[in-house]
mmCIF file with all atom_site columns, C-alpha atoms in Angstrom:
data_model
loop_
_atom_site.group_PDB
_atom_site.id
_atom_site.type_symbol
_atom_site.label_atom_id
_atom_site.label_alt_id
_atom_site.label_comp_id
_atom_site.label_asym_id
_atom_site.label_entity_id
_atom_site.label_seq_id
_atom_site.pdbx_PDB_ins_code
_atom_site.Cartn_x
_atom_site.Cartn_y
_atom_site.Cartn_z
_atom_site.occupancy
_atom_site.B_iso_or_equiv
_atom_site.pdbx_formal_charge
_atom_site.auth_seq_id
_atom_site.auth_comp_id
_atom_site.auth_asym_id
_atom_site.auth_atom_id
_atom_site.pdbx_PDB_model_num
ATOM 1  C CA . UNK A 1 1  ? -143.394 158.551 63.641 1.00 68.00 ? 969  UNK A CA 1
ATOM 2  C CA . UNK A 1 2  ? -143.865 160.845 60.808 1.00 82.00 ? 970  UNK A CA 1
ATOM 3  C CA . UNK A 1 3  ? -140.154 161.181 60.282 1.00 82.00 ? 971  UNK A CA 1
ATOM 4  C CA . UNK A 1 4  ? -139.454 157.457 60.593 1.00 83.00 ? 972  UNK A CA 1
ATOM 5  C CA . UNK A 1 5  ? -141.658 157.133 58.047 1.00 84.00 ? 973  UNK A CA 1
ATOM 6  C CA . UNK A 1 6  ? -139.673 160.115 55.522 1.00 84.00 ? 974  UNK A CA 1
ATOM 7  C CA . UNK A 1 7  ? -136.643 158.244 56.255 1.00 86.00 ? 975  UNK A CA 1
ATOM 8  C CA . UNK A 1 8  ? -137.972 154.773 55.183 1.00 87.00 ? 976  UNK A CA 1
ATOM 9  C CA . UNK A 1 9  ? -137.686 155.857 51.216 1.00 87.00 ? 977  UNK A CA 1
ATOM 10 C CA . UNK A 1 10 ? -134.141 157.930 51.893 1.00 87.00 ? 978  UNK A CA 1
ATOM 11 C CA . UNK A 1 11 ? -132.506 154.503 53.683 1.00 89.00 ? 979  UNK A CA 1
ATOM 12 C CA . UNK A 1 12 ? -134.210 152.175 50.676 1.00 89.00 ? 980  UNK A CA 1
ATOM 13 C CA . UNK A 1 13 ? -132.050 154.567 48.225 1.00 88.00 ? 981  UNK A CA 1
ATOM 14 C CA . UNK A 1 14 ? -128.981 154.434 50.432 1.00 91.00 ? 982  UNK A CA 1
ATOM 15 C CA . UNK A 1 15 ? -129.079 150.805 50.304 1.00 91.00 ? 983  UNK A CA 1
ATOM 16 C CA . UNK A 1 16 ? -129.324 150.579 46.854 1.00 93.00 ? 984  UNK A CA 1
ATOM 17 C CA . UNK A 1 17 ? -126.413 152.843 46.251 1.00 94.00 ? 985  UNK A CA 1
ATOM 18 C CA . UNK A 1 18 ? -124.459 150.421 48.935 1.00 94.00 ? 986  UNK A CA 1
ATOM 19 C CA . UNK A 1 19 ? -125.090 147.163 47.176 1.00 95.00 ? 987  UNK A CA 1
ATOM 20 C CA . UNK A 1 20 ? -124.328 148.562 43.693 1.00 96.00 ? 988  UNK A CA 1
ATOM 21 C CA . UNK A 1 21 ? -120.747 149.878 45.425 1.00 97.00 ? 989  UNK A CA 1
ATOM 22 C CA . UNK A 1 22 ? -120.300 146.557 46.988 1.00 97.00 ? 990  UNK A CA 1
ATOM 23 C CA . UNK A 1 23 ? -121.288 144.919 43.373 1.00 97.00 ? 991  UNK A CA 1
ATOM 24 C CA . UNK A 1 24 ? -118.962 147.083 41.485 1.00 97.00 ? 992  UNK A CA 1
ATOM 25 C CA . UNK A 1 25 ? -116.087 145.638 43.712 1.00 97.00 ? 993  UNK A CA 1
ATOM 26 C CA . UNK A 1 26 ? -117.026 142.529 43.276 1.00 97.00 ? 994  UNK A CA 1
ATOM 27 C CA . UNK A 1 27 ? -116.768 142.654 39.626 1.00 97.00 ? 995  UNK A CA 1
ATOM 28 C CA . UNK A 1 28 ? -112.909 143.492 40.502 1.00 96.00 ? 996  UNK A CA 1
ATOM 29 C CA . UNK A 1 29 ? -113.158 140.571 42.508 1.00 96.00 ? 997  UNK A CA 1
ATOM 30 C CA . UNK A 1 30 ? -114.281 138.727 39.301 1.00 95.00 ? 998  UNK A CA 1
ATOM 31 C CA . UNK A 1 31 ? -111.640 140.206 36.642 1.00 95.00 ? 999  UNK A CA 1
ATOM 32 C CA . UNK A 1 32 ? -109.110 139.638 38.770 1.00 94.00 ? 1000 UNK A CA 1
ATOM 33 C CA . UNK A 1 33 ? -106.356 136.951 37.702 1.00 93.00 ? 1001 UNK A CA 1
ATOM 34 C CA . UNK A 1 34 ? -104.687 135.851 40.960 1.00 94.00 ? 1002 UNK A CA 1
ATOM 35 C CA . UNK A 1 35 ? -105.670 134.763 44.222 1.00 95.00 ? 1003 UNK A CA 1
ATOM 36 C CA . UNK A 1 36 ? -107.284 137.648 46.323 1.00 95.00 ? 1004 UNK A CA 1
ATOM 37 C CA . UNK A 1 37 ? -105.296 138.445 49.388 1.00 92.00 ? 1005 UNK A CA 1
ATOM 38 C CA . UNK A 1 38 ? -107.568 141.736 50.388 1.00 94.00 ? 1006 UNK A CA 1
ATOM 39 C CA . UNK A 1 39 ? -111.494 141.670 49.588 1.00 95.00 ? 1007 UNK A CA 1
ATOM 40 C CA . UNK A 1 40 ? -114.671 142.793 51.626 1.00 96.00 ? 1008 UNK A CA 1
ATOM 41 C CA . UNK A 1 41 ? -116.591 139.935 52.720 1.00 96.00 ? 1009 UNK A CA 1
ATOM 42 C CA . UNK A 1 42 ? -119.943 141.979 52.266 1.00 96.00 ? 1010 UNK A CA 1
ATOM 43 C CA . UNK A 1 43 ? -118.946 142.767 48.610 1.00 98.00 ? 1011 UNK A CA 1
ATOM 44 C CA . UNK A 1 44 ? -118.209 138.711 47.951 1.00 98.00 ? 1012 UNK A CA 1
ATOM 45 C CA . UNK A 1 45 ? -121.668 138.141 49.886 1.00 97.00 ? 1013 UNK A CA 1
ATOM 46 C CA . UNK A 1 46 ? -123.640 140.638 47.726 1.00 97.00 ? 1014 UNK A CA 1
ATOM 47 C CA . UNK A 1 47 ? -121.646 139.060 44.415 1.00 98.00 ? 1015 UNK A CA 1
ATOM 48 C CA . UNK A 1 48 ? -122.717 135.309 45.374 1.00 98.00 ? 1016 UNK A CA 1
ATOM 49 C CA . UNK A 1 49 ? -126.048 136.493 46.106 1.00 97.00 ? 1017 UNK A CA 1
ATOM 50 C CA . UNK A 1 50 ? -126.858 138.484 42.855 1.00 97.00 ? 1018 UNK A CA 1
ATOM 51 C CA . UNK A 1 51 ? -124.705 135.626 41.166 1.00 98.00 ? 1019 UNK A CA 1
ATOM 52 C CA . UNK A 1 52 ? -126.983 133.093 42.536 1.00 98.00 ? 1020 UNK A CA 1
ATOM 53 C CA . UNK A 1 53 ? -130.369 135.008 41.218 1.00 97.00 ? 1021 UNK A CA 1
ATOM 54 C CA . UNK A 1 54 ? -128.736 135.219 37.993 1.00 97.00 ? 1022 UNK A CA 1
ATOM 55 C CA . UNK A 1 55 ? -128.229 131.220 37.944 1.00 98.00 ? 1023 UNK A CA 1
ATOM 56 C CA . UNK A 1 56 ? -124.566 132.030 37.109 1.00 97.00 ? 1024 UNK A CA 1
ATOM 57 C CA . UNK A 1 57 ? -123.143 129.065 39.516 1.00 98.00 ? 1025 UNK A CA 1
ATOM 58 C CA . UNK A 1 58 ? -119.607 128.750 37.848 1.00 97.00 ? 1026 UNK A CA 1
ATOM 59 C CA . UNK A 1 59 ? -118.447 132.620 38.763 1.00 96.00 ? 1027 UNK A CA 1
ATOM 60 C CA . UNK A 1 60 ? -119.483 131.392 42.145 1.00 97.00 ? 1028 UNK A CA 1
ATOM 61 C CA . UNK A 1 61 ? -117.311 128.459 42.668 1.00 97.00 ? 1029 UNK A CA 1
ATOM 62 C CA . UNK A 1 62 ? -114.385 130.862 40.101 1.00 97.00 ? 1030 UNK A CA 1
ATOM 63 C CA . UNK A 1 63 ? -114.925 133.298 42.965 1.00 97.00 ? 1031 UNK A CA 1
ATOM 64 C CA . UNK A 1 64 ? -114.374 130.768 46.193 1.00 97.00 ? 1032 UNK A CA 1
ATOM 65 C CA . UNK A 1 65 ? -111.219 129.712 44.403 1.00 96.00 ? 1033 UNK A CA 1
ATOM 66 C CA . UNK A 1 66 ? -109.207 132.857 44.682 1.00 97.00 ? 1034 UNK A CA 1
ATOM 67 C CA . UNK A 1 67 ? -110.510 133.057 48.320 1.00 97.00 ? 1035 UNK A CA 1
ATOM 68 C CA . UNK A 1 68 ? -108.627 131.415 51.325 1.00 95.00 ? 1036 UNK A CA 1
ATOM 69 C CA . UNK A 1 69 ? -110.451 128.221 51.990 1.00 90.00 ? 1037 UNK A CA 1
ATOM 70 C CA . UNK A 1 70 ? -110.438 129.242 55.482 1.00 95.00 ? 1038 UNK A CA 1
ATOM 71 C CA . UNK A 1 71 ? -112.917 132.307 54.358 1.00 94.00 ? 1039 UNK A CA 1
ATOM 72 C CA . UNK A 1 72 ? -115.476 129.841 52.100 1.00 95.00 ? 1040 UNK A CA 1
ATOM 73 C CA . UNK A 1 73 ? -115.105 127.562 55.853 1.00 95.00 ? 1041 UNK A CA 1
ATOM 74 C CA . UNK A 1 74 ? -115.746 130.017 58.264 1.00 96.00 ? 1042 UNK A CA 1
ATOM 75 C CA . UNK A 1 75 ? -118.874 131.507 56.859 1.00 96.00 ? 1043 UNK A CA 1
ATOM 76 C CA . UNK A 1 76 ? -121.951 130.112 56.853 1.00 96.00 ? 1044 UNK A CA 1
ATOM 77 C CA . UNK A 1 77 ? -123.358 132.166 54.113 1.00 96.00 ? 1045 UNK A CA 1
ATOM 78 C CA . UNK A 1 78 ? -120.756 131.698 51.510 1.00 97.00 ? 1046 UNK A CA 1
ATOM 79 C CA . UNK A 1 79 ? -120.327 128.427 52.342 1.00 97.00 ? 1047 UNK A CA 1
ATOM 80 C CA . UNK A 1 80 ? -123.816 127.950 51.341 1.00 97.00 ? 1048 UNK A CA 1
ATOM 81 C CA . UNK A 1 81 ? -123.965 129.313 47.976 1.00 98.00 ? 1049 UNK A CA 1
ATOM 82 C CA . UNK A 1 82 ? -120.579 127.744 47.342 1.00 97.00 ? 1050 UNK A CA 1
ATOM 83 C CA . UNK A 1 83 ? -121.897 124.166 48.479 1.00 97.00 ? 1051 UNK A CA 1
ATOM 84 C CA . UNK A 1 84 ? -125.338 124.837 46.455 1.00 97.00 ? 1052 UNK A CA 1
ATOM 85 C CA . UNK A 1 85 ? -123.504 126.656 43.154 1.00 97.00 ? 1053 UNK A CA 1
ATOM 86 C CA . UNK A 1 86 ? -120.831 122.720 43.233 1.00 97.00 ? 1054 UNK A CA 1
ATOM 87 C CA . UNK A 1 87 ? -123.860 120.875 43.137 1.00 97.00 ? 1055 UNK A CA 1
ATOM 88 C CA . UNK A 1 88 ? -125.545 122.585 40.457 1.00 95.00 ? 1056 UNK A CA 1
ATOM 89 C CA . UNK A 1 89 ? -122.584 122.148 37.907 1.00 92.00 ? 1057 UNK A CA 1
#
């Protein structure tokens, strides 16, 4: 119990250091001029999340553009903040 409790701080940090790598290829995501034929799903979730805190709707939909529309489909949580960023343009 006691080391559960040690860990709890070291897996917060480790998660943190995740979602800023998963960010940072998002942004690549975001410069990017073409379509993207390889991409991580949890790095375009994490992007439309922190995207969608920032109120930044219109790198959303920018984003689900240069995706397959088969990958925007197929998942219900981009699909969500795809659907939601549309209707707040």
């Amino acid at each position: 119990q006691d080391l559960i409790e040690e860990l709890k701080p070291l897996l917060k940090d480790l998660e943190k250091i995740r979602e800023k790598d998963l960010l940072k290829e998002f942004q690549t995501y975001v410069e990017s001029k073409s379509k993207l034929k390889q991409f991580r799903l949890e790095a375009i979730r994490a992007g439309f999340k922190k995207k969608w805190y920032e109120n930044d709707y219109q790198s959303i939909v920018n984003i689900a553009k240069k995706l397959p529309e088969q990958i925007i489909q197929e998942d219900s949580s981009l699909l969500m903040y795809y659907d939601n960023a549309l209707s707040r343009l």
